[in-house]
Coordinates of C-alpha atoms and ligand atoms in Angstrom, one line a residue:
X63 CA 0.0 0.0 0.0
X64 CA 0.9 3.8 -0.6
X65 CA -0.5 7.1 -0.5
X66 CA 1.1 10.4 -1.6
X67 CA -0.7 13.5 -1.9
X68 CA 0.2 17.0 -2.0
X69 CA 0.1 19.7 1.3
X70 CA -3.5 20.7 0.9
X71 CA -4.1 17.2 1.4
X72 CA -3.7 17.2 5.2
X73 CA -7.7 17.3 6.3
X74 CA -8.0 14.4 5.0
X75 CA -5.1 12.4 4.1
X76 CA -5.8 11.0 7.7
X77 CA -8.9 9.4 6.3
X78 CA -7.8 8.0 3.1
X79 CA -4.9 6.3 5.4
X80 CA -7.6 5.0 7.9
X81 CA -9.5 3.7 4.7
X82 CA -6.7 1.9 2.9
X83 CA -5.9 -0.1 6.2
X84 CA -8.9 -1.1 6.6
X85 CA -8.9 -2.6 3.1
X86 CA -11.2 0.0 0.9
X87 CA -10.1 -0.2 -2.4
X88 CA -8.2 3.0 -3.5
X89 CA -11.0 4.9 -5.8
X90 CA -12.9 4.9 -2.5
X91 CA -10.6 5.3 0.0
X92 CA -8.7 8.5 -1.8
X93 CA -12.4 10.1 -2.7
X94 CA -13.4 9.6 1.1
X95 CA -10.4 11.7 1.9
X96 CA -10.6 14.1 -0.6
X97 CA -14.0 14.9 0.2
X98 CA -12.9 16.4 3.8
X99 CA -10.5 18.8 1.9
X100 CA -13.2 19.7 -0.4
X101 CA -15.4 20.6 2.9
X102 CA -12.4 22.1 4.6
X103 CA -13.0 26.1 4.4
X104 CA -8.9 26.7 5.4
X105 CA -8.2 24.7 2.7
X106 CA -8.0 28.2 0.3
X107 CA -7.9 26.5 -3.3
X108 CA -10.8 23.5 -3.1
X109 CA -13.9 23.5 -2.0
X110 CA -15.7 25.9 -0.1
X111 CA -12.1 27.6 0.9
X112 CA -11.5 27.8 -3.2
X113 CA -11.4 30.8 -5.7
X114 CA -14.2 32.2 -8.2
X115 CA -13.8 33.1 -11.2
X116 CA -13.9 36.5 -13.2
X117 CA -17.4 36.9 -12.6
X118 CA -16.9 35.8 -9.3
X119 CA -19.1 32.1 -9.4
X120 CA -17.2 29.3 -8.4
X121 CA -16.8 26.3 -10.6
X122 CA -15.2 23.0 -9.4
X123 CA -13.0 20.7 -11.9
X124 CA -12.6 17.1 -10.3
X125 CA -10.9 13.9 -11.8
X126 CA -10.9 10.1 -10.6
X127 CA -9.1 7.5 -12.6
X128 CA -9.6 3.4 -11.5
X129 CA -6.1 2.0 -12.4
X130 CA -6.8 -1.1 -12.6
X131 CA -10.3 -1.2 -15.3
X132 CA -8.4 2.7 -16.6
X133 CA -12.3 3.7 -16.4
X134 CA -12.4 7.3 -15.8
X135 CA -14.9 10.1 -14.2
X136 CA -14.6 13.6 -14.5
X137 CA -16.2 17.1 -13.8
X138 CA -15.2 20.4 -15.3
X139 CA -16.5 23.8 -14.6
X140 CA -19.4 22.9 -12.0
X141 CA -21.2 25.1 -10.0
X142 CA -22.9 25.1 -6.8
X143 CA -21.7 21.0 -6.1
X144 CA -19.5 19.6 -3.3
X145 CA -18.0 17.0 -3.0
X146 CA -17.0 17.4 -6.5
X147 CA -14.4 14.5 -6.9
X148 CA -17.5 12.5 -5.2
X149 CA -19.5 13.9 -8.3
X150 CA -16.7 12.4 -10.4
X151 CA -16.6 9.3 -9.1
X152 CA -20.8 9.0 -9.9
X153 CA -19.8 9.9 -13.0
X154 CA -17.3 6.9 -13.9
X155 CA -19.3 4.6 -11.9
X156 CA -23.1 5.2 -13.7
X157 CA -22.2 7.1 -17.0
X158 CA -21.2 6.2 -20.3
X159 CA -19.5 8.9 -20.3
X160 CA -16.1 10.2 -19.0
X161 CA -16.7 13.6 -18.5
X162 CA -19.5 16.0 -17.8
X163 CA -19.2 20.0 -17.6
X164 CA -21.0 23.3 -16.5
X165 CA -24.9 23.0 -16.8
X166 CA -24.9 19.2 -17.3
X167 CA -22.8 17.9 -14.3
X168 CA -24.7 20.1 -12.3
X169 CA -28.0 18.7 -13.6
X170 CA -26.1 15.0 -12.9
X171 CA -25.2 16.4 -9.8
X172 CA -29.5 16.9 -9.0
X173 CA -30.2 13.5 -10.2
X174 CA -27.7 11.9 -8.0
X175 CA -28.4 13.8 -4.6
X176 CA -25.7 16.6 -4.3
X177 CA -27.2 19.6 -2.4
X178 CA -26.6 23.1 -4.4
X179 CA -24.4 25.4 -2.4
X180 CA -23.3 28.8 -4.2
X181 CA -20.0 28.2 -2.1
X182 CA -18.7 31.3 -1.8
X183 CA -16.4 31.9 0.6
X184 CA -17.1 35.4 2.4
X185 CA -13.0 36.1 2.6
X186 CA -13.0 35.0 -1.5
X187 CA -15.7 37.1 -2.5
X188 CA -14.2 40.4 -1.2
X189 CA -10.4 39.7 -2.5
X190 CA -12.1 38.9 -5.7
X191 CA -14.2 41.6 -5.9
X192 CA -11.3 44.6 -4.2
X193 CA -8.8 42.8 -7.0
X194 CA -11.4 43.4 -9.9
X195 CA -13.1 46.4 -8.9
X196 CA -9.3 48.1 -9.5
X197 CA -9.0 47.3 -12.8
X198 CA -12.7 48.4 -14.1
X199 CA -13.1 51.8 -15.0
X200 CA -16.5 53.6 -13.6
X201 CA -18.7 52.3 -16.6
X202 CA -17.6 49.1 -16.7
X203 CA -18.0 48.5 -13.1
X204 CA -21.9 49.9 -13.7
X205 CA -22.0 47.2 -16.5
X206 CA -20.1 44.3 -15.1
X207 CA -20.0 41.5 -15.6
X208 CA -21.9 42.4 -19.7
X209 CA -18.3 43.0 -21.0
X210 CA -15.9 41.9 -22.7
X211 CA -13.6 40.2 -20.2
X212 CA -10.8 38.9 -22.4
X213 CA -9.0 42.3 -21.9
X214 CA -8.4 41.5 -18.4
X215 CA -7.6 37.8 -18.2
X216 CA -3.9 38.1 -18.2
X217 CA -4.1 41.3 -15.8
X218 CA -6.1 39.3 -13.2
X219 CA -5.7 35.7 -13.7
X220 CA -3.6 34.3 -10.7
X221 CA -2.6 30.8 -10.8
X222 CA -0.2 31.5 -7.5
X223 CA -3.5 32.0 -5.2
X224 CA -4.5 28.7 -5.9
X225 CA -1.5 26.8 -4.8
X226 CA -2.8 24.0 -4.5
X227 CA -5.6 21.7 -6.6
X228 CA -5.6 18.9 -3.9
X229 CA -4.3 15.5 -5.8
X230 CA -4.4 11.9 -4.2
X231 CA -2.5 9.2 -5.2
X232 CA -2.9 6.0 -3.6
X233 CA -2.6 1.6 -4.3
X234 CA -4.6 -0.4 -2.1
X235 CA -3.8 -3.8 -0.6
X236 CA -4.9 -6.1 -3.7
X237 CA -2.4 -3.8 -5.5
X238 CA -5.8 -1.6 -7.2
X239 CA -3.9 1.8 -7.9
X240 CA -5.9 5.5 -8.1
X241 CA -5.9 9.0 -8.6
X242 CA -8.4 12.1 -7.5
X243 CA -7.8 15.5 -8.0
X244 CA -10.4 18.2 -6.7
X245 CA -9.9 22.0 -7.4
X246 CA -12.0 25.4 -7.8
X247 CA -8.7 26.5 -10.4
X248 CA -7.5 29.4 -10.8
X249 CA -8.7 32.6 -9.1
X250 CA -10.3 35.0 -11.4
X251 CA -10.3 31.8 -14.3
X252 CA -12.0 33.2 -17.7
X253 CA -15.6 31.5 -16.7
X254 CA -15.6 28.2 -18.3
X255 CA -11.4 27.7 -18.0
X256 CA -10.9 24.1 -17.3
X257 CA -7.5 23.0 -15.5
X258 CA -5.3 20.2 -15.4
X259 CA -7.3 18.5 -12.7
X260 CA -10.3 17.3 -14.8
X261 CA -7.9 16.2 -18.0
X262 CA -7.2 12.9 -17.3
X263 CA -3.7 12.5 -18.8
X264 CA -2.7 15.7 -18.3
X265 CA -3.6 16.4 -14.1
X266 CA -4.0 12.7 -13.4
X267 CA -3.5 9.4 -14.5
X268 CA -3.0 5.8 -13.1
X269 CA -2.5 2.0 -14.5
X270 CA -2.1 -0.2 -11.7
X271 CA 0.6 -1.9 -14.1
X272 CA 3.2 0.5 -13.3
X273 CA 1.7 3.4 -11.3
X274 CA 0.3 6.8 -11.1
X275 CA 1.1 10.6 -11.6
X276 CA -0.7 14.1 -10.6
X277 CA 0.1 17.6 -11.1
X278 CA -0.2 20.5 -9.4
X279 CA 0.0 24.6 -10.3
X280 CA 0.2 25.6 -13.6
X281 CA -2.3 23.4 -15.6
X282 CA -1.9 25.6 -19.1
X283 CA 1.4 23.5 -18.8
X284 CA 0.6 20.0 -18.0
X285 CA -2.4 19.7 -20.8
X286 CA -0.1 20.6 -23.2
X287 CA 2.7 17.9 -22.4
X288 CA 0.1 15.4 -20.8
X289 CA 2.6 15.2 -18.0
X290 CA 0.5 12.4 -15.7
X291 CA 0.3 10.1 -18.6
X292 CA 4.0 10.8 -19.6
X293 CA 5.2 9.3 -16.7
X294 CA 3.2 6.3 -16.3
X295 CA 3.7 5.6 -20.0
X296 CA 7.3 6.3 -19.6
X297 CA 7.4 3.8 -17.0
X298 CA 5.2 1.2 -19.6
X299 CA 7.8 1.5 -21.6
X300 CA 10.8 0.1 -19.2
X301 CA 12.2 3.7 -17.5
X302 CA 11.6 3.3 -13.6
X303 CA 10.1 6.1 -11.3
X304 CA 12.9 8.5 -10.8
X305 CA 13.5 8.0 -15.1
X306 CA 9.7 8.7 -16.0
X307 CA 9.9 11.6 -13.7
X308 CA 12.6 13.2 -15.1
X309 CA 12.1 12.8 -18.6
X310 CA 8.2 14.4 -18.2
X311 CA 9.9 17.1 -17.0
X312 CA 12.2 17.8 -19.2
X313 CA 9.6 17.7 -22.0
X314 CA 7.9 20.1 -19.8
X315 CA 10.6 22.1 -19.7
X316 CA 10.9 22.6 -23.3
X317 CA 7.8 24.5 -23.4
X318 CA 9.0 27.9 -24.3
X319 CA 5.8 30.0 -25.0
X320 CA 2.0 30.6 -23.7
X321 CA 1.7 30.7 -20.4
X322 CA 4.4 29.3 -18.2
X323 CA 4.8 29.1 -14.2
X324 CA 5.4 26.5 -11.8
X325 CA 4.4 22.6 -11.9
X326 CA 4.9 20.2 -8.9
X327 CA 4.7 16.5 -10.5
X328 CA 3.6 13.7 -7.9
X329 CA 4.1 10.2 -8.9
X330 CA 3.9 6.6 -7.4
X331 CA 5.1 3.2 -8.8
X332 CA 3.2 -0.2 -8.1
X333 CA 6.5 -1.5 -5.9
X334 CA 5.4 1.4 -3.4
X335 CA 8.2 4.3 -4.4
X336 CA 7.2 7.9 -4.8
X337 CA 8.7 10.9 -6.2
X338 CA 7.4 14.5 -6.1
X339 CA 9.4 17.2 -8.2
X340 CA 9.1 21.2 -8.7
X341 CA 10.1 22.7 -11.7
X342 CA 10.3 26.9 -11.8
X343 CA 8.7 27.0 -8.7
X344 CA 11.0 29.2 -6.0
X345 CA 11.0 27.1 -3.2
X346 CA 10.4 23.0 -2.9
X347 CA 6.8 22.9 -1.5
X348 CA 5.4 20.0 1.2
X349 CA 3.4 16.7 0.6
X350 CA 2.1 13.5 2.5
X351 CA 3.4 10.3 2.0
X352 CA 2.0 7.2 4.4
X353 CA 3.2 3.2 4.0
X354 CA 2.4 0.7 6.0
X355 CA 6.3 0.6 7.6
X356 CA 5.5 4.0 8.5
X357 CA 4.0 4.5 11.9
X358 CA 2.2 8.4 11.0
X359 CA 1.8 9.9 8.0
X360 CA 5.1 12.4 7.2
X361 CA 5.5 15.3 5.7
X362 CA 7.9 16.0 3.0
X363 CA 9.2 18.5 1.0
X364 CA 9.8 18.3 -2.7
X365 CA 12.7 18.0 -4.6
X366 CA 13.4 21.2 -7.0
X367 CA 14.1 19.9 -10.4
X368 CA 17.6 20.7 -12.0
X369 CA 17.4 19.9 -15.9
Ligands
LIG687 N1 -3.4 22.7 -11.8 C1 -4.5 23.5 -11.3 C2 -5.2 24.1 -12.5 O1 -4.5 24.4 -13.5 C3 -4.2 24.6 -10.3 C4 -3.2 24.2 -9.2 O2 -3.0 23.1 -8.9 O3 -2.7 25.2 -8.6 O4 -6.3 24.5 -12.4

């Protein structure tokens, strides 16, 4: 058994630990821990503690990926739903479908039970607003949000506020492996903007064959090299964990235009070794790791990537 997941993690890594030991398989156990970040309001970039977008609505992107079937459930750009990895999971489980967005995974969301919560945290509405408010001449701010808003997506957006999505990465004890990411994305997001965290692939991606990869930060990256399914399929094709790491982010690294910032990569392999790595990030930045030789949880810091 492992799990690995990233600092945000910590309301409910606890959970996912207490699951895996007492033999959940890893889809559930790492969306029953996820689900107390999500509800965790001092958790600032998921959930009810997350970010809205320009307009200032909040909208969720959530991914679950079974490693062992590679079936696949994902949400992109709901509102008003918590727990939105949860939503994900309903998705995989009673769709034919992999992924839903906006309107419709909020309508799924109705169908299957979820309460609707505008989740708007007070403390997120008023930075969002102040942060807005300064860049809006007098007319606009009587005609927000009818404008155009492309001309201030790259003044406002702010990946750094939402450090981080929260990712989970886990293998159970009949060797099952997952991954879950949750995440209300970027603050002041174009409304619509999907992430990483819903892309399976690019935010997330597990084969219990070899193992399983999340990324954190800056998803305009990360879709663009796949980076999860880089490493896994690096390590399909012989390279082991430290190898597949490496090379995903040197392709990463190669990127040289569009918008570029920091990525943490978080990866696992089926004989229980991890690896988390930061590339342009200033400073390495925490994570959880559990075994079963380990007798708590620890914390970690990343390493800081050196092409
Ligand atoms: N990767 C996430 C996204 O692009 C954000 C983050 O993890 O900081 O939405």
């Amino acid at each position: 058994m492992i799990l690995l997941a990233n600092c945000e993690a910590e309301p409910g890594f606890f959970h996912s630990v207490t699951a895996l030991k007492a033999g959940t398989g890893a889809v559930d156990a790492l969306v029953e821990g996820i689900g107390h970040v999500e509800a965790d309001p001092a958790v600032r970039s998921v959930g009810y503690g997350g970010w809205p977008n320009m307009i200032g609505e909040m909208e969720c992107d959530a991914g679950v990926m079974d490693g062992t079937t590679r079936e696949v459930g994902a949400v992109g750009a709901v509102p008003r739903t918590l727990p939105v990895a949860r939503l994900a999971r309903e998705v995989m489980r009673r769709l034919p479908h992999v992924m839903l967005t906006g309107a419709g995974a909020r309508r799924f969301a109705d169908e299957s039970g979820f309460i609707s919560d505008e989740m708007l945290h007070p403390d997120s509405a008023r930075v969002w607003w102040d942060k807005l408010e300064g860049l809006l001449d007098p007319a606009q701010r009587a005609a927000f949000p009818d404008l155009p808003l492309a001309p201030f997506s790259k003044a406002i957006t702010d990946p750094e506020r939402v450090r981080d999505t929260t990712v989970f990465l886990g293998r159970d004890s009949g060797g099952d492996m997952a991954a879950v990411t949750s995440t209300s994305g970027w603050a002041w997001k174009y409304p619509g903007r999907l992430g990483d965290s819903p892309i399976p692939g690019a935010g997330f991606y597990a084969d219990s064959r070899f193992g399983a990869a999340a990324c954190t930060h800056t998803g305009e990256m990360t879709m663009r090299s796949a980076t999860a399914h880089a490493v896994v399929h690096a390590m399909q094709l012989g390279l082991d964990l430290d190898q597949a790491v490496e090379a995903a982010a040197r392709d990463l690294l190669t990127l040289e235009t569009g918008f570029l910032g920091e990525v943490v990569i978080h990866a696992i392999d089926a004989t229980g070794r991890h690896r988390v790595v930061n590339l342009l990030g200033r400073a390495p930045v925490s994570y959880w790791i559990w075994t079963p030789e380990m007798a708590e949880p620890e914390r970690r810091l990343s390493e800081q990537f050196q092409s």
